[in-house]
């Protein structure tokens, strides 16, 4: 006989197909999690909002004035934290700023008792959505 018998090959392929059809739905089930939706809200600029800017060298600016160190920033934030309603802190950091500098500002705001801290970013290209 000069032909190859393909019957055992077909049998094995059918068994593998059935095994994969049974196991794939079990694998794809994951923990049900409601993922956040992408949205862009316009910043509501209020006169009581505090704008803190950090340049790439780590210098901190309160609106337009330079703050010498985090101790002075802490004192200014403490005086603002007692106001009613408490102002929001908006942090604007240069793209090349080290995370360390941003972390110090966030920690200082937390130590001062500020409840709302937000980050200001430039709008970029629309993020790809997964379905």
mmCIF file with all atom_site columns, C-alpha atoms in Angstrom:
data_model
loop_
_atom_site.group_PDB
_atom_site.id
_atom_site.type_symbol
_atom_site.label_atom_id
_atom_site.label_alt_id
_atom_site.label_comp_id
_atom_site.label_asym_id
_atom_site.label_entity_id
_atom_site.label_seq_id
_atom_site.pdbx_PDB_ins_code
_atom_site.Cartn_x
_atom_site.Cartn_y
_atom_site.Cartn_z
_atom_site.occupancy
_atom_site.B_iso_or_equiv
_atom_site.pdbx_formal_charge
_atom_site.auth_seq_id
_atom_site.auth_comp_id
_atom_site.auth_asym_id
_atom_site.auth_atom_id
_atom_site.pdbx_PDB_model_num
ATOM 1   C CA . UNK A 1 1   ? 0.000   0.000  0.000  1.00 0.00 ? 1   UNK A CA 1
ATOM 2   C CA . UNK A 1 2   ? 1.570   3.262  -1.106 1.00 0.00 ? 2   UNK A CA 1
ATOM 3   C CA . UNK A 1 3   ? -0.874  5.707  0.529  1.00 0.00 ? 3   UNK A CA 1
ATOM 4   C CA . UNK A 1 4   ? -0.658  7.023  4.057  1.00 0.00 ? 4   UNK A CA 1
ATOM 5   C CA . UNK A 1 5   ? -3.542  6.034  6.259  1.00 0.00 ? 5   UNK A CA 1
ATOM 6   C CA . UNK A 1 6   ? -4.996  9.328  7.623  1.00 0.00 ? 6   UNK A CA 1
ATOM 7   C CA . UNK A 1 7   ? -7.744  7.798  9.759  1.00 0.00 ? 7   UNK A CA 1
ATOM 8   C CA . UNK A 1 8   ? -5.717  7.829  13.010 1.00 0.00 ? 8   UNK A CA 1
ATOM 9   C CA . UNK A 1 9   ? -4.668  11.441 12.308 1.00 0.00 ? 9   UNK A CA 1
ATOM 10  C CA . UNK A 1 10  ? -8.301  12.494 11.839 1.00 0.00 ? 10  UNK A CA 1
ATOM 11  C CA . UNK A 1 11  ? -9.272  10.682 15.034 1.00 0.00 ? 11  UNK A CA 1
ATOM 12  C CA . UNK A 1 12  ? -6.606  12.481 17.048 1.00 0.00 ? 12  UNK A CA 1
ATOM 13  C CA . UNK A 1 13  ? -7.549  15.852 15.554 1.00 0.00 ? 13  UNK A CA 1
ATOM 14  C CA . UNK A 1 14  ? -11.230 15.338 16.446 1.00 0.00 ? 14  UNK A CA 1
ATOM 15  C CA . UNK A 1 15  ? -10.341 14.421 20.009 1.00 0.00 ? 15  UNK A CA 1
ATOM 16  C CA . UNK A 1 16  ? -8.134  17.523 20.337 1.00 0.00 ? 16  UNK A CA 1
ATOM 17  C CA . UNK A 1 17  ? -10.893 19.687 18.865 1.00 0.00 ? 17  UNK A CA 1
ATOM 18  C CA . UNK A 1 18  ? -13.385 18.397 21.403 1.00 0.00 ? 18  UNK A CA 1
ATOM 19  C CA . UNK A 1 19  ? -10.944 18.895 24.289 1.00 0.00 ? 19  UNK A CA 1
ATOM 20  C CA . UNK A 1 20  ? -10.244 22.497 23.250 1.00 0.00 ? 20  UNK A CA 1
ATOM 21  C CA . UNK A 1 21  ? -13.941 23.235 22.756 1.00 0.00 ? 21  UNK A CA 1
ATOM 22  C CA . UNK A 1 22  ? -14.621 22.112 26.312 1.00 0.00 ? 22  UNK A CA 1
ATOM 23  C CA . UNK A 1 23  ? -11.667 23.777 28.049 1.00 0.00 ? 23  UNK A CA 1
ATOM 24  C CA . UNK A 1 24  ? -11.552 27.214 26.354 1.00 0.00 ? 24  UNK A CA 1
ATOM 25  C CA . UNK A 1 25  ? -14.810 28.561 27.859 1.00 0.00 ? 25  UNK A CA 1
ATOM 26  C CA . UNK A 1 26  ? -13.578 27.539 31.309 1.00 0.00 ? 26  UNK A CA 1
ATOM 27  C CA . UNK A 1 27  ? -10.302 29.424 30.814 1.00 0.00 ? 27  UNK A CA 1
ATOM 28  C CA . UNK A 1 28  ? -11.877 32.644 29.524 1.00 0.00 ? 28  UNK A CA 1
ATOM 29  C CA . UNK A 1 29  ? -14.136 33.139 32.551 1.00 0.00 ? 29  UNK A CA 1
ATOM 30  C CA . UNK A 1 30  ? -12.569 35.743 34.810 1.00 0.00 ? 30  UNK A CA 1
ATOM 31  C CA . UNK A 1 31  ? -13.562 37.737 37.837 1.00 0.00 ? 31  UNK A CA 1
ATOM 32  C CA . UNK A 1 32  ? -16.334 40.167 36.838 1.00 0.00 ? 32  UNK A CA 1
ATOM 33  C CA . UNK A 1 33  ? -14.889 43.660 37.165 1.00 0.00 ? 33  UNK A CA 1
ATOM 34  C CA . UNK A 1 34  ? -16.462 46.911 35.999 1.00 0.00 ? 34  UNK A CA 1
ATOM 35  C CA . UNK A 1 35  ? -13.590 48.757 34.341 1.00 0.00 ? 35  UNK A CA 1
ATOM 36  C CA . UNK A 1 36  ? -13.566 52.566 34.393 1.00 0.00 ? 36  UNK A CA 1
ATOM 37  C CA . UNK A 1 37  ? -14.680 54.351 31.257 1.00 0.00 ? 37  UNK A CA 1
ATOM 38  C CA . UNK A 1 38  ? -12.501 56.908 29.520 1.00 0.00 ? 38  UNK A CA 1
ATOM 39  C CA . UNK A 1 39  ? -13.794 60.426 29.933 1.00 0.00 ? 39  UNK A CA 1
ATOM 40  C CA . UNK A 1 40  ? -12.411 63.905 29.820 1.00 0.00 ? 40  UNK A CA 1
ATOM 41  C CA . UNK A 1 41  ? -13.994 66.542 31.972 1.00 0.00 ? 41  UNK A CA 1
ATOM 42  C CA . UNK A 1 42  ? -13.238 70.205 31.585 1.00 0.00 ? 42  UNK A CA 1
ATOM 43  C CA . UNK A 1 43  ? -11.456 71.738 34.542 1.00 0.00 ? 43  UNK A CA 1
ATOM 44  C CA . UNK A 1 44  ? -13.743 73.951 36.569 1.00 0.00 ? 44  UNK A CA 1
ATOM 45  C CA . UNK A 1 45  ? -11.536 76.880 37.399 1.00 0.00 ? 45  UNK A CA 1
ATOM 46  C CA . UNK A 1 46  ? -12.581 78.540 40.604 1.00 0.00 ? 46  UNK A CA 1
ATOM 47  C CA . UNK A 1 47  ? -10.787 81.418 42.280 1.00 0.00 ? 47  UNK A CA 1
ATOM 48  C CA . UNK A 1 48  ? -10.223 79.323 45.398 1.00 0.00 ? 48  UNK A CA 1
ATOM 49  C CA . UNK A 1 49  ? -8.461  76.492 43.525 1.00 0.00 ? 49  UNK A CA 1
ATOM 50  C CA . UNK A 1 50  ? -4.754  76.198 44.223 1.00 0.00 ? 50  UNK A CA 1
ATOM 51  C CA . UNK A 1 51  ? -2.551  75.602 41.182 1.00 0.00 ? 51  UNK A CA 1
ATOM 52  C CA . UNK A 1 52  ? 0.798   74.059 42.045 1.00 0.00 ? 52  UNK A CA 1
ATOM 53  C CA . UNK A 1 53  ? 3.281   73.717 39.195 1.00 0.00 ? 53  UNK A CA 1
ATOM 54  C CA . UNK A 1 54  ? 6.467   71.649 39.263 1.00 0.00 ? 54  UNK A CA 1
ATOM 55  C CA . UNK A 1 55  ? 9.136   72.162 36.639 1.00 0.00 ? 55  UNK A CA 1
ATOM 56  C CA . UNK A 1 56  ? 11.600  69.508 35.508 1.00 0.00 ? 56  UNK A CA 1
ATOM 57  C CA . UNK A 1 57  ? 14.184  70.672 38.072 1.00 0.00 ? 57  UNK A CA 1
ATOM 58  C CA . UNK A 1 58  ? 11.767  70.110 40.949 1.00 0.00 ? 58  UNK A CA 1
ATOM 59  C CA . UNK A 1 59  ? 11.038  73.762 41.679 1.00 0.00 ? 59  UNK A CA 1
ATOM 60  C CA . UNK A 1 60  ? 7.548   74.289 43.093 1.00 0.00 ? 60  UNK A CA 1
ATOM 61  C CA . UNK A 1 61  ? 5.336   77.212 42.120 1.00 0.00 ? 61  UNK A CA 1
ATOM 62  C CA . UNK A 1 62  ? 2.148   78.307 43.911 1.00 0.00 ? 62  UNK A CA 1
ATOM 63  C CA . UNK A 1 63  ? 0.119   79.844 41.083 1.00 0.00 ? 63  UNK A CA 1
ATOM 64  C CA . UNK A 1 64  ? 2.972   81.983 39.671 1.00 0.00 ? 64  UNK A CA 1
ATOM 65  C CA . UNK A 1 65  ? 5.195   82.502 42.743 1.00 0.00 ? 65  UNK A CA 1
ATOM 66  C CA . UNK A 1 66  ? 8.171   80.283 43.555 1.00 0.00 ? 66  UNK A CA 1
ATOM 67  C CA . UNK A 1 67  ? 7.998   78.285 46.800 1.00 0.00 ? 67  UNK A CA 1
ATOM 68  C CA . UNK A 1 68  ? 11.505  77.748 48.240 1.00 0.00 ? 68  UNK A CA 1
ATOM 69  C CA . UNK A 1 69  ? 10.927  74.305 49.807 1.00 0.00 ? 69  UNK A CA 1
ATOM 70  C CA . UNK A 1 70  ? 8.282   71.821 50.941 1.00 0.00 ? 70  UNK A CA 1
ATOM 71  C CA . UNK A 1 71  ? 8.221   73.299 54.464 1.00 0.00 ? 71  UNK A CA 1
ATOM 72  C CA . UNK A 1 72  ? 6.998   76.632 53.104 1.00 0.00 ? 72  UNK A CA 1
ATOM 73  C CA . UNK A 1 73  ? 4.538   74.756 50.887 1.00 0.00 ? 73  UNK A CA 1
ATOM 74  C CA . UNK A 1 74  ? 3.242   72.867 53.933 1.00 0.00 ? 74  UNK A CA 1
ATOM 75  C CA . UNK A 1 75  ? 2.622   76.097 55.833 1.00 0.00 ? 75  UNK A CA 1
ATOM 76  C CA . UNK A 1 76  ? 0.723   77.668 52.922 1.00 0.00 ? 76  UNK A CA 1
ATOM 77  C CA . UNK A 1 77  ? -1.344  74.515 52.390 1.00 0.00 ? 77  UNK A CA 1
ATOM 78  C CA . UNK A 1 78  ? -2.173  74.315 56.116 1.00 0.00 ? 78  UNK A CA 1
ATOM 79  C CA . UNK A 1 79  ? -3.502  77.873 56.048 1.00 0.00 ? 79  UNK A CA 1
ATOM 80  C CA . UNK A 1 80  ? -5.623  77.004 52.984 1.00 0.00 ? 80  UNK A CA 1
ATOM 81  C CA . UNK A 1 81  ? -6.853  73.678 54.382 1.00 0.00 ? 81  UNK A CA 1
ATOM 82  C CA . UNK A 1 82  ? -8.896  75.350 57.123 1.00 0.00 ? 82  UNK A CA 1
ATOM 83  C CA . UNK A 1 83  ? -10.938 77.440 54.674 1.00 0.00 ? 83  UNK A CA 1
ATOM 84  C CA . UNK A 1 84  ? -14.594 76.541 54.116 1.00 0.00 ? 84  UNK A CA 1
ATOM 85  C CA . UNK A 1 85  ? -15.142 75.135 51.513 1.00 0.00 ? 85  UNK A CA 1
ATOM 86  C CA . UNK A 1 86  ? -11.710 73.614 51.288 1.00 0.00 ? 86  UNK A CA 1
ATOM 87  C CA . UNK A 1 87  ? -9.985  74.506 47.996 1.00 0.00 ? 87  UNK A CA 1
ATOM 88  C CA . UNK A 1 88  ? -8.877  71.889 45.516 1.00 0.00 ? 88  UNK A CA 1
ATOM 89  C CA . UNK A 1 89  ? -5.186  71.497 44.716 1.00 0.00 ? 89  UNK A CA 1
ATOM 90  C CA . UNK A 1 90  ? -4.375  71.118 41.016 1.00 0.00 ? 90  UNK A CA 1
ATOM 91  C CA . UNK A 1 91  ? -0.879  69.785 40.325 1.00 0.00 ? 91  UNK A CA 1
ATOM 92  C CA . UNK A 1 92  ? 0.732   70.589 36.987 1.00 0.00 ? 92  UNK A CA 1
ATOM 93  C CA . UNK A 1 93  ? 4.060   68.853 36.438 1.00 0.00 ? 93  UNK A CA 1
ATOM 94  C CA . UNK A 1 94  ? 6.451   69.035 33.517 1.00 0.00 ? 94  UNK A CA 1
ATOM 95  C CA . UNK A 1 95  ? 6.649   65.883 31.440 1.00 0.00 ? 95  UNK A CA 1
ATOM 96  C CA . UNK A 1 96  ? 10.318  65.454 32.372 1.00 0.00 ? 96  UNK A CA 1
ATOM 97  C CA . UNK A 1 97  ? 9.696   65.912 36.127 1.00 0.00 ? 97  UNK A CA 1
ATOM 98  C CA . UNK A 1 98  ? 10.843  63.042 38.314 1.00 0.00 ? 98  UNK A CA 1
ATOM 99  C CA . UNK A 1 99  ? 8.132   61.192 40.223 1.00 0.00 ? 99  UNK A CA 1
ATOM 100 C CA . UNK A 1 100 ? 9.980   61.988 43.429 1.00 0.00 ? 100 UNK A CA 1
ATOM 101 C CA . UNK A 1 101 ? 9.156   65.706 43.138 1.00 0.00 ? 101 UNK A CA 1
ATOM 102 C CA . UNK A 1 102 ? 5.482   65.064 42.431 1.00 0.00 ? 102 UNK A CA 1
ATOM 103 C CA . UNK A 1 103 ? 5.334   62.574 45.302 1.00 0.00 ? 103 UNK A CA 1
ATOM 104 C CA . UNK A 1 104 ? 6.739   65.163 47.707 1.00 0.00 ? 104 UNK A CA 1
ATOM 105 C CA . UNK A 1 105 ? 4.057   67.666 46.734 1.00 0.00 ? 105 UNK A CA 1
ATOM 106 C CA . UNK A 1 106 ? 1.293   65.065 47.132 1.00 0.00 ? 106 UNK A CA 1
ATOM 107 C CA . UNK A 1 107 ? 2.667   63.993 50.519 1.00 0.00 ? 107 UNK A CA 1
ATOM 108 C CA . UNK A 1 108 ? 2.864   67.619 51.632 1.00 0.00 ? 108 UNK A CA 1
ATOM 109 C CA . UNK A 1 109 ? -0.754  68.209 50.594 1.00 0.00 ? 109 UNK A CA 1
ATOM 110 C CA . UNK A 1 110 ? -1.803  65.086 52.479 1.00 0.00 ? 110 UNK A CA 1
ATOM 111 C CA . UNK A 1 111 ? 0.079   66.205 55.607 1.00 0.00 ? 111 UNK A CA 1
ATOM 112 C CA . UNK A 1 112 ? -1.596  69.620 55.385 1.00 0.00 ? 112 UNK A CA 1
ATOM 113 C CA . UNK A 1 113 ? -5.050  67.993 55.381 1.00 0.00 ? 113 UNK A CA 1
ATOM 114 C CA . UNK A 1 114 ? -6.068  68.761 51.796 1.00 0.00 ? 114 UNK A CA 1
ATOM 115 C CA . UNK A 1 115 ? -8.916  66.467 50.722 1.00 0.00 ? 115 UNK A CA 1
ATOM 116 C CA . UNK A 1 116 ? -8.941  66.945 46.930 1.00 0.00 ? 116 UNK A CA 1
ATOM 117 C CA . UNK A 1 117 ? -5.808  66.775 44.805 1.00 0.00 ? 117 UNK A CA 1
ATOM 118 C CA . UNK A 1 118 ? -5.991  66.534 41.024 1.00 0.00 ? 118 UNK A CA 1
ATOM 119 C CA . UNK A 1 119 ? -3.525  66.351 38.165 1.00 0.00 ? 119 UNK A CA 1
ATOM 120 C CA . UNK A 1 120 ? -3.712  68.643 35.156 1.00 0.00 ? 120 UNK A CA 1
ATOM 121 C CA . UNK A 1 121 ? -2.636  67.041 31.874 1.00 0.00 ? 121 UNK A CA 1
ATOM 122 C CA . UNK A 1 122 ? -2.662  67.961 28.222 1.00 0.00 ? 122 UNK A CA 1
ATOM 123 C CA . UNK A 1 123 ? -5.292  66.187 26.149 1.00 0.00 ? 123 UNK A CA 1
ATOM 124 C CA . UNK A 1 124 ? -3.692  63.611 23.912 1.00 0.00 ? 124 UNK A CA 1
ATOM 125 C CA . UNK A 1 125 ? -4.894  61.338 21.180 1.00 0.00 ? 125 UNK A CA 1
ATOM 126 C CA . UNK A 1 126 ? -8.009  59.371 21.920 1.00 0.00 ? 126 UNK A CA 1
ATOM 127 C CA . UNK A 1 127 ? -7.235  56.199 23.823 1.00 0.00 ? 127 UNK A CA 1
ATOM 128 C CA . UNK A 1 128 ? -8.073  52.955 22.041 1.00 0.00 ? 128 UNK A CA 1
ATOM 129 C CA . UNK A 1 129 ? -11.163 51.302 23.422 1.00 0.00 ? 129 UNK A CA 1
ATOM 130 C CA . UNK A 1 130 ? -11.375 47.594 24.012 1.00 0.00 ? 130 UNK A CA 1
ATOM 131 C CA . UNK A 1 131 ? -14.619 45.767 23.572 1.00 0.00 ? 131 UNK A CA 1
#
